[in-house]
Coordinates of C-alpha atoms and ligand atoms in Angstrom, one line a residue:
X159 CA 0.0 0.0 0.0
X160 CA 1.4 3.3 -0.9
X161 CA 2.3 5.5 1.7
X162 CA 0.4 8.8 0.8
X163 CA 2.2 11.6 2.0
X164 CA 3.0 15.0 1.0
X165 CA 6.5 14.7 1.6
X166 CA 7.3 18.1 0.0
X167 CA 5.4 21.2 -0.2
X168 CA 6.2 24.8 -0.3
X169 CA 5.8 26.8 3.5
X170 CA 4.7 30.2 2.6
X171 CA 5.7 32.7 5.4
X172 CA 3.3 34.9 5.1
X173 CA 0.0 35.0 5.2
X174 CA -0.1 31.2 5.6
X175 CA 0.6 29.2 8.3
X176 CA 4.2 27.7 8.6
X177 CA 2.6 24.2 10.1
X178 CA 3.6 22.2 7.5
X179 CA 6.3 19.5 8.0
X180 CA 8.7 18.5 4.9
X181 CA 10.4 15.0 5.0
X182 CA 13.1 17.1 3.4
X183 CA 16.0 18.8 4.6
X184 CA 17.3 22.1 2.9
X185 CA 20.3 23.3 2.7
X186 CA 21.2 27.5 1.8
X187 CA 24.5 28.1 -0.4
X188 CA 25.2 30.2 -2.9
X189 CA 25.2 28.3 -6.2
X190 CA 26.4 29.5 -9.7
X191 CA 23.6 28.6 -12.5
X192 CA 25.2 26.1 -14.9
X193 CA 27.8 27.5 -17.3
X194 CA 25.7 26.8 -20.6
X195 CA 27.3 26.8 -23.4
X196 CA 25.1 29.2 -25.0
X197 CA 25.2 31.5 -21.8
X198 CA 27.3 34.6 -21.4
X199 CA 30.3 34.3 -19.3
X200 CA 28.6 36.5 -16.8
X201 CA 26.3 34.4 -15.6
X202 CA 25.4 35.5 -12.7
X203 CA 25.4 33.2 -9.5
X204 CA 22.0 32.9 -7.6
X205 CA 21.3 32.4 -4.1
X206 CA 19.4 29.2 -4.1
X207 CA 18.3 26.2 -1.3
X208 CA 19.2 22.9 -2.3
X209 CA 16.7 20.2 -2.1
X210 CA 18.1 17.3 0.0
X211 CA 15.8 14.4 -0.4
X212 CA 15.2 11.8 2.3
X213 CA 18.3 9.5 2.9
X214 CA 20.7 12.2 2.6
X215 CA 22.4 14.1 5.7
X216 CA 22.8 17.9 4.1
X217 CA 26.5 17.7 5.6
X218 CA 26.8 14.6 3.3
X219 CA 26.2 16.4 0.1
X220 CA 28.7 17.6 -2.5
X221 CA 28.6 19.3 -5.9
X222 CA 28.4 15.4 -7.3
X223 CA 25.0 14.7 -6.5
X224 CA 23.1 17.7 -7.4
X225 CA 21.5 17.5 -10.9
X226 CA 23.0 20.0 -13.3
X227 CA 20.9 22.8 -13.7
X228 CA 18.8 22.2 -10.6
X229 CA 18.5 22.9 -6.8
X230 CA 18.3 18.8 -6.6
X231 CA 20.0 16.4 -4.5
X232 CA 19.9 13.0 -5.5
X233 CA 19.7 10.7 -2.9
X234 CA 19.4 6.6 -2.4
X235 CA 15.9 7.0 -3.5
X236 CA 16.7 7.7 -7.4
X237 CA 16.2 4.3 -9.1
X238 CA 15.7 3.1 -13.0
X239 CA 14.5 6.3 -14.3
X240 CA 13.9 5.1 -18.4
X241 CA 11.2 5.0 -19.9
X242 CA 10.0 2.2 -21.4
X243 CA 6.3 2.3 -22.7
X244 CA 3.5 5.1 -22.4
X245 CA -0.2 4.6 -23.3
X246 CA -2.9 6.8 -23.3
X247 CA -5.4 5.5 -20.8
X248 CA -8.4 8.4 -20.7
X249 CA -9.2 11.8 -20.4
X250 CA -11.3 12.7 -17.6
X251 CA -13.6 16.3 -17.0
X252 CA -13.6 16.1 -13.1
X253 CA -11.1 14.1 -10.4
X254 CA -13.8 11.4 -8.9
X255 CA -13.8 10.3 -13.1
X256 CA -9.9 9.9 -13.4
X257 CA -8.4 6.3 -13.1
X258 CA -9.0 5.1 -10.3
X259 CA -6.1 2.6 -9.0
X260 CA -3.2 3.1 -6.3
X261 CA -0.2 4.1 -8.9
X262 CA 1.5 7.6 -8.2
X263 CA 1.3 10.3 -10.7
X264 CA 2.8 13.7 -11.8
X265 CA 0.9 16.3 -13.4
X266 CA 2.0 18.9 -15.9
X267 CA 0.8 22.4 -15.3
X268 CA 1.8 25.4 -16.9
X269 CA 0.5 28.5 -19.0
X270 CA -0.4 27.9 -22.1
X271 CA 2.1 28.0 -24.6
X272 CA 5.1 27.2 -22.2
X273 CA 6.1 24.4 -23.8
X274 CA 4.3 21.2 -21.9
X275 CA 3.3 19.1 -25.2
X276 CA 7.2 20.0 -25.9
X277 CA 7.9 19.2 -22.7
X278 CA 5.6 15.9 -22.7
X279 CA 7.1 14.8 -26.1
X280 CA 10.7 15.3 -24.9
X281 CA 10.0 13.3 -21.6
X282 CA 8.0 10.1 -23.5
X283 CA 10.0 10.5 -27.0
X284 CA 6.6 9.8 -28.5
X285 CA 5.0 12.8 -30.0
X286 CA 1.7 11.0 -30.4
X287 CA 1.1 11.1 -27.2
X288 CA 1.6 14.8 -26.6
X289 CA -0.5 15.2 -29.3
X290 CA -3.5 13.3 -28.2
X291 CA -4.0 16.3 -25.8
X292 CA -4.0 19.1 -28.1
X293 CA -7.0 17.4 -30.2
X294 CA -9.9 19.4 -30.3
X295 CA -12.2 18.9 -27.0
X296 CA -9.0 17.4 -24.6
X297 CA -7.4 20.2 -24.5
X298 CA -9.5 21.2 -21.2
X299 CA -9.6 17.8 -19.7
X300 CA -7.8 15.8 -17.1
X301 CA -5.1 13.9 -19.9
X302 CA -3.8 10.3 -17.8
X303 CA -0.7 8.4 -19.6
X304 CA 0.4 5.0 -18.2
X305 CA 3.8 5.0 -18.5
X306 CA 5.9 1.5 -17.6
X307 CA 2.3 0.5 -16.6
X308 CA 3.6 1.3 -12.9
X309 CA 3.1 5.1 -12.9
X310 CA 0.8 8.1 -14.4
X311 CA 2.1 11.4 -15.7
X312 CA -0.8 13.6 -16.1
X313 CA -1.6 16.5 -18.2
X314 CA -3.3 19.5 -17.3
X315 CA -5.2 22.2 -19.1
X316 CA -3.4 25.1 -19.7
X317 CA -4.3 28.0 -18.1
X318 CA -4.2 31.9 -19.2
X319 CA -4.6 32.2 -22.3
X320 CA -3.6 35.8 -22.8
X321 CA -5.6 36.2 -26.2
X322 CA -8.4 34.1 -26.0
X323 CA -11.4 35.7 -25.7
X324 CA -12.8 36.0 -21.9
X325 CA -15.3 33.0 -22.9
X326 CA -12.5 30.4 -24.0
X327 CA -10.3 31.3 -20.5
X328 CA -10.5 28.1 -18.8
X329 CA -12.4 28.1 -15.6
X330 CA -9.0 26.8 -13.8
X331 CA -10.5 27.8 -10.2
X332 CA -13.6 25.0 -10.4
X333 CA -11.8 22.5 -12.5
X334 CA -8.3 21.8 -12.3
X335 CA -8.1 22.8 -8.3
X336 CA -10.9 20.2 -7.4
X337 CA -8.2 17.7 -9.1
X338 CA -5.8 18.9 -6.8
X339 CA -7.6 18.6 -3.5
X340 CA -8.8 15.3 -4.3
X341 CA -6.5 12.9 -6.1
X342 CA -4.8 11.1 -3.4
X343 CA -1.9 9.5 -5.5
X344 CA -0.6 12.9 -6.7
X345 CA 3.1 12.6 -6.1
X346 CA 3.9 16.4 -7.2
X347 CA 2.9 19.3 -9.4
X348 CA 5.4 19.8 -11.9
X349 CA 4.9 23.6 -12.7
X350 CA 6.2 24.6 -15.8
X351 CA 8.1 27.8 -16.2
X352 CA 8.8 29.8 -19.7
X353 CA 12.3 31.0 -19.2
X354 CA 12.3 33.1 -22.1
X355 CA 9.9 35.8 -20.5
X356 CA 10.0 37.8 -17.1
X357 CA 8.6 36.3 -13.8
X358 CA 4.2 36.4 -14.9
X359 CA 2.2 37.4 -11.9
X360 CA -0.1 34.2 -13.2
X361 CA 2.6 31.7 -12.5
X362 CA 3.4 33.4 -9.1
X363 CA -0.6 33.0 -8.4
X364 CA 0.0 29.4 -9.0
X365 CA 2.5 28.3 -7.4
X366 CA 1.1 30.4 -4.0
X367 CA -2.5 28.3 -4.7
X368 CA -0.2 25.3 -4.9
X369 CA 2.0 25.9 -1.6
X370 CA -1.3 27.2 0.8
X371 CA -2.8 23.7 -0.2
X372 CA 0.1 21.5 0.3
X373 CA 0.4 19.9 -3.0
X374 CA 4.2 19.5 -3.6
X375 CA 5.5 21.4 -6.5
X376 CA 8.5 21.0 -8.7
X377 CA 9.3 24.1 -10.7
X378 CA 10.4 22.8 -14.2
X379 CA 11.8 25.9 -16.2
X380 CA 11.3 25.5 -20.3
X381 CA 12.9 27.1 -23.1
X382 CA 16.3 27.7 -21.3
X383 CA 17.9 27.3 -24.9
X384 CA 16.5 30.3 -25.6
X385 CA 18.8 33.4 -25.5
X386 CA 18.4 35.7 -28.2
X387 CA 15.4 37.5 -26.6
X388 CA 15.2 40.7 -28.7
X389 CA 14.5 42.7 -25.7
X390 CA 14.5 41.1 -22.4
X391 CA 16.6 39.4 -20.1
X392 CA 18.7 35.8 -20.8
X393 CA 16.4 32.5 -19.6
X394 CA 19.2 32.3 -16.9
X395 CA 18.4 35.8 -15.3
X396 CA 14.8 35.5 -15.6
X397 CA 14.9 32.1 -13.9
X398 CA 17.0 34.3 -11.0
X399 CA 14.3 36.9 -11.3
X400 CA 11.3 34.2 -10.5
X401 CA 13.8 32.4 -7.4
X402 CA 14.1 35.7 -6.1
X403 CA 10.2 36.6 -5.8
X404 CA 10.0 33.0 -4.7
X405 CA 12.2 33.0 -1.7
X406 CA 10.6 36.6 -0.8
X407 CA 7.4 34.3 -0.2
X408 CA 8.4 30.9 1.0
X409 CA 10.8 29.6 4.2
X410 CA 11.1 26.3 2.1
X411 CA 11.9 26.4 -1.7
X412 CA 11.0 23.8 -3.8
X413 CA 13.1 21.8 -6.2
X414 CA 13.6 23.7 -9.6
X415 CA 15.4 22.8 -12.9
X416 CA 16.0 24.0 -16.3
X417 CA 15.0 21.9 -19.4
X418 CA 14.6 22.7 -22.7
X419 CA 12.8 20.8 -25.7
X420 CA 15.2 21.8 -28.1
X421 CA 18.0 20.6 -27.0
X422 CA 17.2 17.7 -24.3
X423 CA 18.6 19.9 -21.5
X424 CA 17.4 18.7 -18.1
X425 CA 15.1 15.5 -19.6
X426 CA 17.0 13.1 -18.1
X427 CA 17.5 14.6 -14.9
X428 CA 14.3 15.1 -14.2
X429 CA 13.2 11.6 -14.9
X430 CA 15.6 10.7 -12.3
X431 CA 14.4 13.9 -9.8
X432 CA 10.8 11.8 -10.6
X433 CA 12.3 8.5 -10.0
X434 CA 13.5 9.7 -6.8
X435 CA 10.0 11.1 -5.8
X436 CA 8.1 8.0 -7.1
X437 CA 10.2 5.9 -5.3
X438 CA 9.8 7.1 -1.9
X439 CA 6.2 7.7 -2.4
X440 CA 6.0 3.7 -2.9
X441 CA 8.1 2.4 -0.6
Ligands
GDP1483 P1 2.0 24.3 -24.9 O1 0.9 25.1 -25.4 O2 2.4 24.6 -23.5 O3 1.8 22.8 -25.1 O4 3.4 24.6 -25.7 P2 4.0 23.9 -27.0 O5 4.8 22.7 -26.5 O6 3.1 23.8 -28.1 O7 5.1 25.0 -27.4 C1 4.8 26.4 -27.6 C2 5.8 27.0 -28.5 O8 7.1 27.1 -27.8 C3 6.1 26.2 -29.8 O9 6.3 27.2 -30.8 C4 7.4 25.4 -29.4 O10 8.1 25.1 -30.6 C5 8.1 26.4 -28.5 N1 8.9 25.7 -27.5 C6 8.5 24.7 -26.7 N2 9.5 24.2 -25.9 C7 10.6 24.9 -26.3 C8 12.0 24.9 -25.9 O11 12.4 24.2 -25.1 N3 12.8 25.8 -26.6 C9 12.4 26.7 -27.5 N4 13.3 27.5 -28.1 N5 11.1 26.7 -27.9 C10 10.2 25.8 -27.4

């Protein structure tokens, strides 16, 4: 029987309540984001909090086991992180119609156009599947893939869509968030982040909705290949941008990494950050 705990969440300091326990230790150093290729010399260094998952002493850890790219620690708990087979099992409208079994899952949230079928498609190899969602009529349902018939990865609606017409927004208050509070095997959020663009007040929203109600969070940021913003700021400043606001908000910050579609940055590593997760869920 899995043990169903919330073993990470974000503790907003204020106006929330700080009652909530974390199975996971943090650990405050300064940290350079990686030298990318692509990035300028300058990048600059960002305070960040690692994320030391259970089976790791912080005093243990050393520059080997965090994932490039990330805040993550990985720990005893990473395991076989490939994967194997993915099948489309059903879209669902509300939570109390979504499979109903025992076997962990991740959803995919993000604003629209951030890059999640990208994302999806990178993660599964299999653009098929990715595409299944963006048919007409799925697009605003509850999208469940089996993948290694031993775990779900979900995907989400999309919310904010800055030019649809007020009619098309999706209702993301009465829909997605009753998902949320109700699926029981939900093993984490991962929110995705477009690393091309400044910090949206949308995203913030989110994430805040997310952390009051315990659901534990993984920031993925997308599009970190991206750096020739006409105007703007490089994916790795706006990514320090967003941390900063973050850690303005929260005593615990959750794990973050930078992927991008284009060039496979960060896919494997976050398989194994989800191995890791999915693992202790089960145990
Ligand atoms: P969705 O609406 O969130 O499913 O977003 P899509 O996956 O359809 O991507 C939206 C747009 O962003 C498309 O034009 C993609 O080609 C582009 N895109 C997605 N991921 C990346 C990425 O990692 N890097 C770059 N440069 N573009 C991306």
């Amino acid at each position: 029987m899995a043990l169903r705990t919330r073993f990470f969440t974000l503790t907003p300091q204020i106006p929330f309540p700080s009652s909530t326990s974390s199975y996971f230790s943090l650990l405050s150093l300064r940290r350079p984001l990686p030298r990318l290729a692509t990035f300028s010399s300058s990048a600059a260094a960002i305070q960040t909090v690692l994320f030391v998952p259970p089976g790791v002493e912080p005093q243990e850890v050393d520059d080997s086991m965090v994932l490039p790219g990330s805040n993550i620690v990985i720990g005893p708990y990473a395991g076989d992180s490939r994967i194997k087979g993915v099948e489309f099992v059903k879209s669902s409208g509300k939570a109390r119609d979504c499979p109903k079994d025992d076997r962990p899952e991740f959803a995919i949230l993000g604003r629209s156009n951030v890059g999640k079928s990208s994302l999806i498609n990178s993660l599964v190899r299999k653009k098929e599947i990715a595409l299944t969602s963006k048919k007409p009529g799925k697009t605003q349902l509850i999208n469940h893939f089996l993948v290694n018939k031993s775990w779900y990865l979900v995907d989400l609606p999309g919310y904010g869509f800055a030019k649809a017409p007020e009619a098309a927004k999706m209702d993301w208050s009465s829909f997605t968030k009753g998902y949320f509070l109700n699926r029981d095997t939900l093993v984490a959020v991962l929110l995705l982040i477009d690393a091309s663009v400044p910090p949206q007040k949308i995203d913030l929203d989110c994430a805040n909705w997310l952390g009051r109600n315990n659901i534990p969070i993984t920031f993925v940021f997308t599009k970190c290949d991206k750096i020739k913003v006409a105007k703007g700021k490089r994916p790795d400043e706006n990514i320090r941008d967003f941390q900063e606001i973050i850690r303005q908000n929260y005593k615990i910050h959750p794990p973050w990494i930078m992927t991008s579609s284009v060039t496979g940055m960060g896919r494997d590593d976050l398989l194994l950050h989800m191995s890791q997760l999915r693992n202790y869920w089960d145990q």
